Coordinates of N, CA and C in Angstrom, one line a residue:
M1 N 58.0 64.8 112.5 CA 57.6 65.7 111.2 C 57.7 67.2 111.7
E2 N 57.3 67.5 113.0 CA 57.9 68.8 113.5 C 58.9 69.3 113.4
A3 N 59.9 68.3 113.7 CA 61.4 68.9 113.7 C 61.7 69.2 112.2
V4 N 61.1 68.6 111.2 CA 61.3 68.9 110.0 C 60.8 70.3 109.4
I5 N 59.8 70.7 109.9 CA 59.1 71.7 109.8 C 59.9 72.8 110.6
A6 N 60.4 72.6 111.7 CA 61.1 73.7 112.4 C 62.5 73.7 111.5
V7 N 63.1 73.0 111.1 CA 64.5 73.0 110.3 C 64.0 73.8 109.2
L8 N 63.1 73.4 108.4 CA 62.6 74.3 107.1 C 62.3 75.7 107.4
G9 N 61.5 76.0 108.6 CA 61.7 77.3 109.0 C 62.8 78.2 109.3
L10 N 63.5 77.4 110.0 CA 64.8 78.0 110.2 C 65.6 78.2 109.0
L11 N 65.8 77.4 108.2 CA 66.3 77.5 106.8 C 65.8 79.1 105.9
F12 N 64.5 78.7 106.2 CA 63.6 79.8 105.2 C 64.2 81.3 106.1
V13 N 63.9 81.4 107.2 CA 64.4 82.7 108.1 C 66.1 83.0 107.7
A14 N 66.8 82.0 107.6 CA 68.1 82.2 107.4 C 68.3 82.8 106.0
F15 N 67.6 82.2 105.2 CA 67.6 82.8 103.8 C 67.1 84.2 103.7
V16 N 66.0 84.4 104.0 CA 65.5 85.9 104.3 C 66.5 86.7 104.6
V17 N 67.1 86.4 106.0 CA 68.2 87.5 106.5 C 69.3 87.5 105.5
L18 N 70.0 86.4 105.0 CA 71.0 86.5 104.0 C 70.4 87.6 102.8
G19 N 69.1 87.5 102.3 CA 68.8 88.0 101.1 C 68.9 89.6 101.6
A20 N 68.2 90.0 102.8 CA 68.1 91.2 103.1 C 69.7 91.9 103.3
F21 N 70.5 91.1 103.7 CA 71.9 91.5 104.0 C 72.5 92.0 102.8
A22 N 72.3 90.9 101.7 CA 73.0 91.0 100.5 C 72.3 92.5 99.7
A23 N 71.1 92.6 99.8 CA 70.4 93.8 99.4 C 70.7 95.1 100.0
V24 N 71.1 95.1 101.3 CA 71.5 96.2 101.9 C 72.9 96.7 101.4
R25 N 73.9 95.5 101.6 CA 75.3 95.9 100.9 C 75.1 96.3 99.3
A26 N 74.2 95.7 98.7 CA 74.3 96.1 97.1 C 73.7 97.5 97.3
V27 N 72.8 98.1 98.1 CA 72.2 99.4 97.9 C 73.3 100.3 98.6
G28 N 74.1 99.8 99.3 CA 75.1 100.6 99.9 C 76.3 100.9 99.1
A29 N 76.7 99.8 98.2 CA 77.6 99.9 97.1 C 77.3 100.7 96.0
A30 N 76.0 100.7 95.7 CA 75.3 101.4 94.8 C 75.6 102.8 95.1
K31 N 75.1 103.2 96.4 CA 75.0 104.5 96.7 C 76.5 105.2 97.0
R32 N 77.6 104.5 97.2 CA 78.9 105.1 97.2 C 79.1 105.1 95.8
G33 N 78.8 104.4 95.1 CA 79.3 104.5 93.5 C 78.8 105.9 93.1
V34 N 77.4 106.2 93.4 CA 76.8 107.2 92.9 C 77.4 108.7 93.6
D35 N 77.7 108.4 94.9 CA 78.4 109.7 95.8 C 79.5 109.9 94.7
R36 N 80.7 108.9 94.7 CA 81.9 109.1 94.0 C 81.7 109.9 92.6
T37 N 80.6 109.3 91.8 CA 80.6 110.2 90.6 C 80.0 111.4 90.7
I38 N 79.2 111.7 91.7 CA 78.6 113.1 92.0 C 79.7 114.1 92.3
D39 N 80.7 113.4 93.3 CA 81.7 114.1 93.6 C 82.9 114.5 92.8
Q40 N 83.0 113.2 92.0 CA 84.1 113.8 91.0 C 83.4 115.0 90.0
A41 N 82.1 114.5 89.5 CA 81.7 115.5 88.8 C 81.6 117.4 89.0
R42 N 81.2 117.3 90.2 CA 81.2 118.2 91.1 C 82.8 118.9 91.0
R43 N 83.7 118.0 91.4 CA 85.3 118.5 91.4 C 85.4 119.0 89.8
T44 N 85.2 118.3 89.0 CA 85.6 118.8 87.6 C 84.6 120.1 87.3
V45 N 83.4 120.1 87.6 CA 82.8 121.5 87.3 C 83.6 122.9 88.1
E46 N 83.9 122.3 89.3 CA 84.5 123.7 89.9 C 85.9 123.7 89.6
D47 N 86.7 123.1 89.0 CA 88.2 122.9 88.5 C 87.7 124.1 87.3
H48 N 87.0 123.4 86.5 CA 86.8 124.3 85.2 C 86.3 125.8 85.4
T49 N 85.5 125.9 86.5 CA 85.1 127.4 86.8 C 86.2 128.0 87.1
L50 N 86.8 127.5 88.3 CA 88.4 128.1 88.8 C 88.9 128.6 87.7
R51 N 89.2 127.7 86.7 CA 90.3 128.0 85.5 C 89.5 129.0 84.5
A52 N 88.2 129.2 84.6 CA 87.9 130.1 83.7 C 88.0 131.5 84.6
K53 N 87.7 131.7 85.8 CA 87.9 132.7 86.8 C 89.4 133.1 86.6
S54 N 90.5 132.2 86.6 CA 91.7 132.8 86.6 C 92.0 133.4 85.5
F55 N 91.2 133.2 84.3 CA 91.9 134.0 83.1 C 90.7 135.1 82.8
A56 N 89.7 135.0 83.4 CA 88.6 136.2 82.9 C 88.7 137.4 84.1
Q57 N 88.7 137.1 85.3 CA 88.8 138.2 86.3 C 90.1 138.6 86.4
P58 N 90.3 139.8 86.5 CA 91.7 140.3 86.9 C 91.9 140.8 88.3
G59 N 93.3 140.9 88.7 CA 93.4 141.4 90.1 C 93.4 140.3 90.9
A60 N 93.0 140.6 92.0 CA 93.0 139.6 93.3 C 92.0 138.4 93.3
A61 N 90.9 138.9 92.5 CA 89.9 137.7 92.5 C 90.4 136.7 91.4
G62 N 91.3 137.0 90.5 CA 91.8 135.7 89.6 C 93.0 135.2 90.0
E63 N 93.7 135.9 91.0 CA 94.6 135.2 91.5 C 94.2 134.1 92.7
L64 N 93.1 134.5 93.3 CA 92.7 133.7 94.1 C 92.2 132.4 93.6
A65 N 91.6 132.2 92.5 CA 91.2 131.5 91.6 C 92.2 130.5 91.0
Q66 N 93.2 131.2 90.7 CA 94.4 130.5 90.3 C 95.2 129.5 91.4
L67 N 95.2 130.5 92.7 CA 96.0 129.7 93.8 C 94.8 128.2 94.2
R68 N 93.9 128.6 94.1 CA 92.8 127.4 94.4 C 93.2 126.3 93.3
L69 N 93.0 126.7 92.1 CA 93.2 125.6 91.3 C 94.6 125.0 91.3
R70 N 95.6 125.7 91.4 CA 96.9 125.0 91.6 C 96.9 124.4 93.0
L71 N 96.6 124.5 94.0 CA 96.2 123.8 95.1 C 95.5 122.6 94.9
R72 N 94.7 122.4 94.4 CA 93.5 121.3 94.3 C 94.3 120.4 93.5
T73 N 94.9 121.1 92.2 CA 95.4 120.2 91.2 C 96.8 119.3 91.8
S74 N 97.5 120.0 92.8 CA 98.6 119.3 93.2 C 98.3 118.3 94.3
M75 N 97.2 118.4 95.1 CA 96.6 117.8 96.0 C 96.2 116.7 95.6
R76 N 95.5 116.6 94.5 CA 94.8 115.5 94.1 C 95.6 114.7 93.3
A77 N 96.7 115.1 92.8 CA 97.7 114.4 91.9 C 98.3 113.5 92.9
T78 N 99.1 114.2 94.2 CA 99.7 113.6 95.3 C 98.9 112.4 96.1
Q79 N 97.6 112.5 96.1 CA 96.8 111.5 96.5 C 96.9 110.3 95.6
D80 N 96.6 110.7 94.4 CA 96.3 109.3 93.5 C 97.7 108.8 93.3
A81 N 98.7 109.3 93.3 CA 100.3 108.7 93.3 C 100.2 107.8 94.8
L82 N 100.4 108.4 95.9 CA 100.3 107.9 96.8 C 99.3 106.4 97.2
H83 N 98.0 106.8 96.9 CA 97.2 105.8 96.9 C 97.5 104.6 96.2
A84 N 97.9 104.9 94.9 CA 98.4 103.8 93.8 C 99.7 103.1 94.1
G85 N 100.4 103.9 94.6 CA 101.8 103.2 95.2 C 101.9 102.4 96.4
V86 N 101.1 102.9 97.3 CA 100.9 102.0 98.9 C 100.5 100.6 98.5
A87 N 99.9 100.3 97.3 CA 99.4 99.1 97.0 C 100.4 97.8 96.8
Q88 N 101.6 98.5 96.3 CA 102.9 97.9 95.8 C 104.0 98.1 96.9
D89 N 104.1 99.1 97.7 CA 105.1 99.3 98.5 C 104.3 99.9 99.9
E90 N 104.4 98.8 100.7 CA 104.0 99.4 102.2 C 104.8 100.7 102.7
S91 N 105.9 100.7 102.4 CA 106.5 101.9 103.2 C 106.0 103.3 103.0
L92 N 105.1 103.3 101.9 CA 104.7 104.7 101.7 C 103.4 104.7 102.6
R93 N 103.0 103.8 103.4 CA 102.2 104.2 104.7 C 102.3 105.3 105.4
E94 N 103.7 105.5 105.8 CA 104.0 106.8 106.6 C 103.8 108.0 105.5
S95 N 104.2 107.7 104.3 CA 104.1 108.9 103.5 C 102.6 109.4 103.3
L96 N 101.9 108.0 103.1 CA 100.4 108.7 103.2 C 99.6 109.4 104.4
G97 N 100.2 108.8 105.5 CA 99.8 109.5 106.7 C 100.0 111.1 106.9
L98 N 101.4 111.4 106.7 CA 101.9 112.8 106.5 C 100.9 113.5 105.4
F99 N 100.5 112.9 104.2 CA 99.6 113.7 103.1 C 98.5 114.0 103.9
Q100 N 97.9 112.8 104.8 CA 96.6 113.1 105.1 C 96.7 114.3 106.3
R101 N 97.8 114.5 106.9 CA 98.2 115.8 107.8 C 98.1 117.2 106.9
L102 N 98.7 117.0 105.8 CA 98.8 118.1 104.9 C 97.5 118.5 104.2
S103 N 96.7 117.4 103.8 CA 95.5 117.5 103.6 C 94.7 118.4 104.4
A104 N 94.8 118.1 105.6 CA 94.0 119.2 106.6 C 94.1 120.5 106.5
H105 N 95.6 121.0 106.3 CA 96.1 122.2 105.9 C 95.5 122.5 104.6
G106 N 95.5 121.8 103.6 CA 95.0 122.2 102.3 C 93.6 122.6 102.2
H107 N 92.9 121.9 103.0 CA 91.4 122.1 102.9 C 91.2 123.1 103.7
E108 N 91.9 123.6 105.0 CA 91.7 124.8 105.7 C 91.9 126.0 104.6
L109 N 93.0 125.7 104.3 CA 93.4 127.0 103.2 C 92.7 127.2 102.1
D110 N 92.1 126.2 101.2 CA 91.0 126.2 100.2 C 89.7 126.9 100.6
G111 N 89.6 126.7 102.2 CA 88.3 127.3 102.6 C 88.7 128.5 102.5
E112 N 89.6 129.1 103.0 CA 89.8 130.5 103.1 C 90.0 131.2 101.9
L113 N 90.3 130.6 100.9 CA 90.5 131.1 99.6 C 89.2 131.3 99.1
R114 N 88.3 130.2 99.4 CA 87.0 130.4 98.7 C 86.1 131.6 99.3
A115 N 86.3 131.7 100.7 CA 85.8 132.7 101.4 C 86.2 134.1 100.9
L116 N 87.3 134.4 100.6 CA 87.7 135.6 99.9 C 87.4 135.7 98.6
E117 N 86.8 134.9 97.9 CA 86.3 135.0 96.5 C 85.3 135.9 96.6
S118 N 84.4 135.9 97.5 CA 83.0 136.5 97.6 C 83.2 137.9 98.5
E119 N 84.4 137.9 99.3 CA 84.6 139.2 99.7 C 84.5 140.6 99.2
P120 N 83.6 141.6 99.9 CA 83.6 142.8 99.0 C 84.8 143.7 99.1
D121 N 85.1 143.5 100.3 CA 86.3 144.3 100.8 C 87.4 144.0 100.0
R122 N 87.8 144.6 98.8 CA 89.0 144.2 98.0 C 90.3 144.7 98.7
A123 N 90.2 145.5 99.5 CA 91.4 146.3 100.1 C 92.1 145.3 101.3
R124 N 90.8 144.6 101.8 CA 91.4 143.5 102.9 C 91.9 142.4 102.2
V125 N 91.2 142.0 100.9 CA 91.7 140.5 100.5 C 93.2 141.0 99.9
G126 N 93.4 142.5 99.3 CA 94.9 142.7 99.0 C 95.6 142.3 100.1
E127 N 95.5 142.5 101.5 CA 96.2 142.7 102.3 C 96.5 141.4 103.1
R128 N 95.9 140.5 102.4 CA 95.6 139.1 103.1 C 96.5 137.9 102.0
L129 N 96.5 138.6 100.9 CA 96.7 137.9 99.5 C 98.2 137.5 99.7
P130 N 99.2 138.2 100.1 CA 100.5 137.5 100.3 C 100.9 136.6 100.9
G131 N 100.3 136.5 102.2 CA 100.5 135.9 103.2 C 99.5 134.2 102.6
L132 N 98.4 134.5 102.1 CA 97.7 133.4 101.5 C 98.4 132.6 100.3
R133 N 99.3 133.5 99.6 CA 99.9 132.9 98.5 C 101.2 132.1 99.1
E134 N 101.9 132.5 100.1 CA 102.9 131.8 100.6 C 102.7 130.5 101.3
R135 N 101.3 130.6 101.9 CA 101.0 129.5 102.5 C 100.7 128.2 101.4
T136 N 99.9 128.7 100.5 CA 99.8 127.8 99.2 C 100.9 127.4 98.5
Q137 N 101.9 128.1 98.5 CA 103.0 127.7 97.6 C 103.9 126.8 98.8
R138 N 103.7 126.8 99.9 CA 104.5 125.6 100.9 C 103.6 124.4 100.6
V139 N 102.5 124.7 100.8 CA 101.6 123.3 100.9 C 101.8 122.6 99.4
I140 N 101.8 123.6 98.2 CA 102.0 122.9 97.0 C 103.3 122.1 97.1
A141 N 104.4 122.7 97.8 CA 105.8 122.4 97.4 C 105.9 121.2 98.4
S142 N 105.2 120.9 99.5 CA 105.4 119.6 100.2 C 104.6 118.6 99.9
A143 N 103.4 118.7 98.9 CA 102.7 117.8 98.3 C 103.6 117.5 96.9
D144 N 104.2 118.2 96.3 CA 104.7 117.9 95.1 C 106.3 117.1 95.7
S145 N 106.7 117.1 96.7 CA 107.8 116.7 97.1 C 107.5 115.3 97.7
L146 N 106.2 115.0 98.2 CA 106.0 113.7 98.4 C 105.7 112.5 97.4
R147 N 105.1 113.3 96.1 CA 104.5 112.8 95.1 C 105.7 112.4 94.2
W148 N 106.6 113.3 94.1 CA 108.2 113.0 93.3 C 108.9 112.0 94.0
A149 N 109.0 112.1 95.3 CA 109.7 111.1 95.9 C 109.1 109.8 95.9
A150 N 107.9 109.4 95.7 CA 107.3 108.3 95.6 C 107.4 107.8 94.2
R151 N 107.2 108.8 93.3 CA 107.6 108.1 91.9 C 109.1 107.8 91.8
D152 N 110.1 108.8 92.3 CA 111.4 108.3 92.1 C 111.7 106.8 92.9
R153 N 111.0 106.6 93.7 CA 111.3 105.5 94.7 C 110.6 104.4 93.8
A154 N 109.6 104.3 93.3 CA 109.1 103.2 92.3 C 110.1 103.3 91.0
V155 N 110.4 104.2 90.4 CA 111.2 104.1 89.4 C 112.7 103.4 89.6
R156 N 113.2 103.9 90.9 CA 114.2 103.0 91.3 C 114.3 101.7 91.7
F157 N 113.0 101.5 92.2 CA 112.8 99.8 92.4 C 112.7 99.1 91.1
A158 N 112.0 99.7 90.4 CA 111.9 99.2 88.8 C 113.2 98.9 88.2
A159 N 114.4 99.8 88.3 CA 115.6 99.8 87.7 C 116.3 98.8 88.5
D160 N 116.2 98.7 89.9 CA 116.8 97.6 90.5 C 116.5 96.2 90.1
D161 N 115.1 96.1 90.0 CA 114.6 94.7 89.6 C 114.9 94.4 88.2
L162 N 115.0 95.5 87.4 CA 115.4 95.1 85.9 C 116.9 94.9 85.9
D163 N 117.9 95.2 86.4 CA 119.0 95.0 86.8 C 119.4 93.5 87.2
T164 N 118.7 93.3 88.2 CA 118.9 91.8 88.8 C 118.3 90.7 87.9
L165 N 117.1 91.2 87.1 CA 116.6 90.2 86.0 C 117.6 90.1 84.9
S166 N 118.2 91.1 84.3 CA 119.2 90.9 83.3 C 120.4 90.2 83.9
E167 N 120.6 90.3 85.0 CA 122.1 89.5 85.5 C 121.5 88.0 85.5
Q168 N 120.5 87.7 86.0 CA 119.9 86.4 85.9 C 119.7 85.8 84.7
I169 N 119.2 86.4 83.7 CA 119.3 86.1 82.2 C 120.7 85.9 81.7
D170 N 121.6 86.7 82.2 CA 123.0 86.4 81.6 C 123.6 85.3 82.2
M171 N 123.3 84.9 83.4 CA 124.0 83.7 83.7 C 123.1 82.4 83.3
E172 N 121.6 82.5 83.1 CA 121.3 81.5 82.2 C 121.5 81.2 80.9
A173 N 121.8 82.3 80.1 CA 122.0 82.2 79.0 C 123.4 81.7 78.6
G174 N 124.6 82.2 79.7 CA 125.9 81.4 79.8 C 125.5 79.8 80.1
A175 N 124.7 79.7 80.8 CA 124.6 78.1 81.0 C 124.1 77.2 80.3
L176 N 123.4 77.8 79.4 CA 122.8 77.3 78.2 C 123.8 77.1 77.1
R177 N 124.8 77.9 77.0 CA 126.0 77.8 75.9 C 127.2 77.2 76.8
H178 N 127.0 76.3 77.6 CA 128.1 75.6 78.1 C 129.4 75.0 77.4
W179 N 128.9 74.8 76.2 CA 130.1 74.2 75.7 C 130.8 75.1 75.1
T180 N 130.7 76.3 75.0 CA 131.4 77.5 74.6 C 132.6 77.5 75.6
T181 N 132.4 77.1 76.8 CA 133.6 77.4 78.1 C 134.4 76.2 77.5
A182 N 134.1 75.0 77.1 CA 135.0 74.0 77.0 C 135.6 74.0 75.8
E183 N 135.1 74.4 74.6 CA 135.7 74.2 73.2 C 136.3 75.5 73.1
G184 N 136.1 76.7 73.7 CA 136.9 77.9 73.7 C 135.9 78.9 72.9
P185 N 136.4 80.0 72.8 CA 135.6 81.0 72.0 C 135.5 80.9 70.6
G186 N 134.2 81.4 70.5 CA 133.6 81.1 68.9 C 132.4 80.9 68.6
A187 N 131.8 80.8 67.7 CA 130.4 80.5 67.3 C 130.1 79.1 68.0
P188 N 128.9 79.0 68.3 CA 128.3 77.7 68.8 C 128.2 77.0 67.9
R189 N 128.8 75.8 68.3 CA 128.6 74.5 67.2 C 127.8 73.5 67.5
T190 N 127.1 72.7 66.7 CA 126.2 71.6 67.1 C 127.1 70.2 67.6
A191 N 126.8 69.4 67.9 CA 127.0 68.3 68.5 C 127.9 67.6 67.3
S192 N 128.9 67.0 67.1 CA 129.6 66.6 66.1 C 129.3 64.8 66.0
T193 N 129.0 64.3 64.5 CA 128.8 62.9 64.6 C 130.3 62.2 64.6
A194 N 131.3 62.6 64.6 CA 132.6 62.1 63.9 C 133.0 61.3 65.5
P195 N 133.4 60.0 65.4 CA 134.3 59.8 66.6 C 135.2 60.1 67.3
R196 N 135.1 60.1 68.5 CA 136.5 60.6 69.2 C 137.6 59.9 69.0
P197 N 138.8 60.3 69.3 CA 139.9 59.7 69.2 C 140.2 58.4 70.2
E198 N 139.6 58.7 71.1 CA 139.8 57.3 72.3 C 138.5 56.3 71.7
D199 N 137.6 56.8 71.2 CA 136.6 56.0 70.7 C 136.9 55.2 69.4
P200 N 136.5 53.6 69.5 CA 136.8 53.1 68.1 C 136.0 53.5 67.0
D201 N 136.4 53.0 66.1 CA 135.7 53.4 64.7 C 134.8 52.6 64.7
P202 N 133.4 53.2 64.7 CA 132.0 52.4 64.6 C 131.8 51.4 63.3
R203 N 132.7 51.7 62.4 CA 132.8 50.9 61.2 C 133.3 49.5 61.3
H204 N 134.3 49.7 62.1 CA 134.9 48.3 62.3 C 134.6 47.6 63.6
T205 N 133.5 48.3 64.4 CA 133.0 47.7 65.7 C 132.1 46.5 65.1
R206 N 132.0 45.3 65.3 CA 131.0 44.5 65.3 C 130.6 43.7 66.6
D207 N 129.2 43.6 66.5 CA 128.8 42.7 67.7 C 128.4 41.5 67.2
D208 N 129.1 40.6 67.8 CA 129.1 38.9 67.3 C 128.1 38.3 68.2
S209 N 127.5 39.0 69.2 CA 126.7 38.4 70.0 C 125.2 38.2 69.9
R210 N 124.8 39.1 68.4 CA 123.7 39.1 67.9 C 123.3 37.9 67.3
P211 N 121.9 37.4 67.1 CA 121.8 36.3 66.4 C 122.4 36.5 64.8
A212 N 122.3 35.1 64.2 CA 123.0 35.2 62.4 C 121.9 36.0 61.8
E213 N 120.4 35.8 61.9 CA 119.5 36.5 61.1 C 119.5 37.9 61.3
E214 N 119.6 38.2 62.9 CA 119.8 39.7 62.9 C 120.7 40.7 62.2
R215 N 122.0 39.6 62.2 CA 123.1 40.5 61.6 C 122.8 40.6 60.3
T216 N 122.3 39.5 59.3 CA 121.9 39.6 58.1 C 121.0 40.4 57.4
R217 N 120.3 40.9 58.5 CA 118.9 41.7 58.2 C 119.5 43.0 57.8
P218 N 119.2 43.5 56.5 CA 119.5 44.9 56.1 C 119.4 45.9 57.2
A219 N 120.3 47.0 57.1 CA 120.1 47.9 58.1 C 119.1 49.0 58.1
I220 N 118.4 49.2 56.6 CA 117.4 49.9 56.3 C 116.1 49.2 55.6
T221 N 115.0 49.1 56.5 CA 113.8 48.6 56.3 C 113.5 48.9 54.7
P222 N 113.2 48.1 53.8 CA 112.6 48.3 52.4 C 111.3 48.9 52.5
P223 N 111.2 49.8 51.3 CA 109.9 50.6 51.5 C 108.8 49.7 51.5
G224 N 107.8 49.9 51.9 CA 106.4 49.2 51.8 C 105.5 49.9 50.8
R225 N 104.6 49.6 50.6 CA 103.4 50.0 49.7 C 103.0 51.3 50.4
R226 N 103.0 52.5 49.5 CA 102.3 53.7 50.1 C 100.8 53.6 50.0
P227 N 100.5 54.3 51.2 CA 98.8 54.2 51.0 C 98.1 55.3 50.2
S228 N 97.1 54.8 49.3 CA 96.7 55.8 48.4 C 95.4 56.7 49.2
Y229 N 95.2 57.8 48.5 CA 94.1 58.6 49.1 C 93.1 58.9 48.1
P230 N 91.8 59.0 48.5 CA 90.7 59.2 47.2 C 91.1 60.3 46.1
W231 N 91.5 61.6 47.0 CA 92.0 62.8 46.0 C 93.4 62.4 45.0
Q232 N 94.0 61.4 45.1 CA 95.2 61.4 44.4 C 94.9 60.6 43.0
K233 N 95.5 61.2 42.1 CA 95.3 60.4 40.7 C 96.2 59.1 40.4
K234 N 95.4 58.3 39.8 CA 95.6 57.0 39.6 C 96.8 56.9 38.5
P235 N 98.1 56.4 39.0 CA 99.0 56.2 38.1 C 98.7 55.7 36.3
R236 N 99.5 56.3 35.8 CA 99.2 55.9 34.6 C 100.0 54.6 34.0
P237 N 99.2 53.6 33.1 CA 100.0 52.5 32.7 C 101.2 52.4 31.9
E238 N 102.4 51.9 32.2 CA 103.5 52.5 31.7 C 103.4 51.6 30.1
S239 N 103.9 52.4 29.1 CA 103.8 51.9 27.4 C 104.6 50.7 27.5
T240 N 104.0 49.7 26.7 CA 104.8 48.4 26.5 C 105.5 48.2 25.1
T241 N 105.2 49.5 24.4 CA 106.1 49.5 23.0 C 107.4 49.7 23.2

């Protein structure tokens, strides 16, 4: 009896531990989902703000907002393309590693551009703007190069797979039409019921080994009585006149 109680106690403790672990994991997954939603909403709001500044503010302030918007758009598109492609093509792992190194430069550059947006000394901002513009263009060019290379690779693989599939389908279609190679070119013909020259005429072929009653039996079984259904009309009696 004490052993049974001990086993039940251990099972209860195990269930409690498993329940607590599942609850912690569920809370963590929910928190990560909320964090992703908040981050996405924050990025969307910031992108709209930068777009509005690039149109509304003239001079260096508008150009800074435009550089940040272009940088963020290019980096995000490249990140999405690489993460989507690496699930199907493992060779993109190295490209993803290079992009992570490029992302470090992109984050640093975005921080410098953000800091200059609130800089009151516009003359100093104007002096640093050409160098920041060049760095932004280099980072964007590198990100675009990785993104388009990954897309071109995916398109090339899809084209090669389609070519291989088309060749296999053509071979299978030729194998299914094997009679055309034996009969020569032309439209496919169905199997003929006429006897071949080397075969004897089936009308003059007789099998005398069958019993007499089987040889005298008609080839076609006479029709039996058709079943009647309740929804059918009864036949009219024929006139005797």
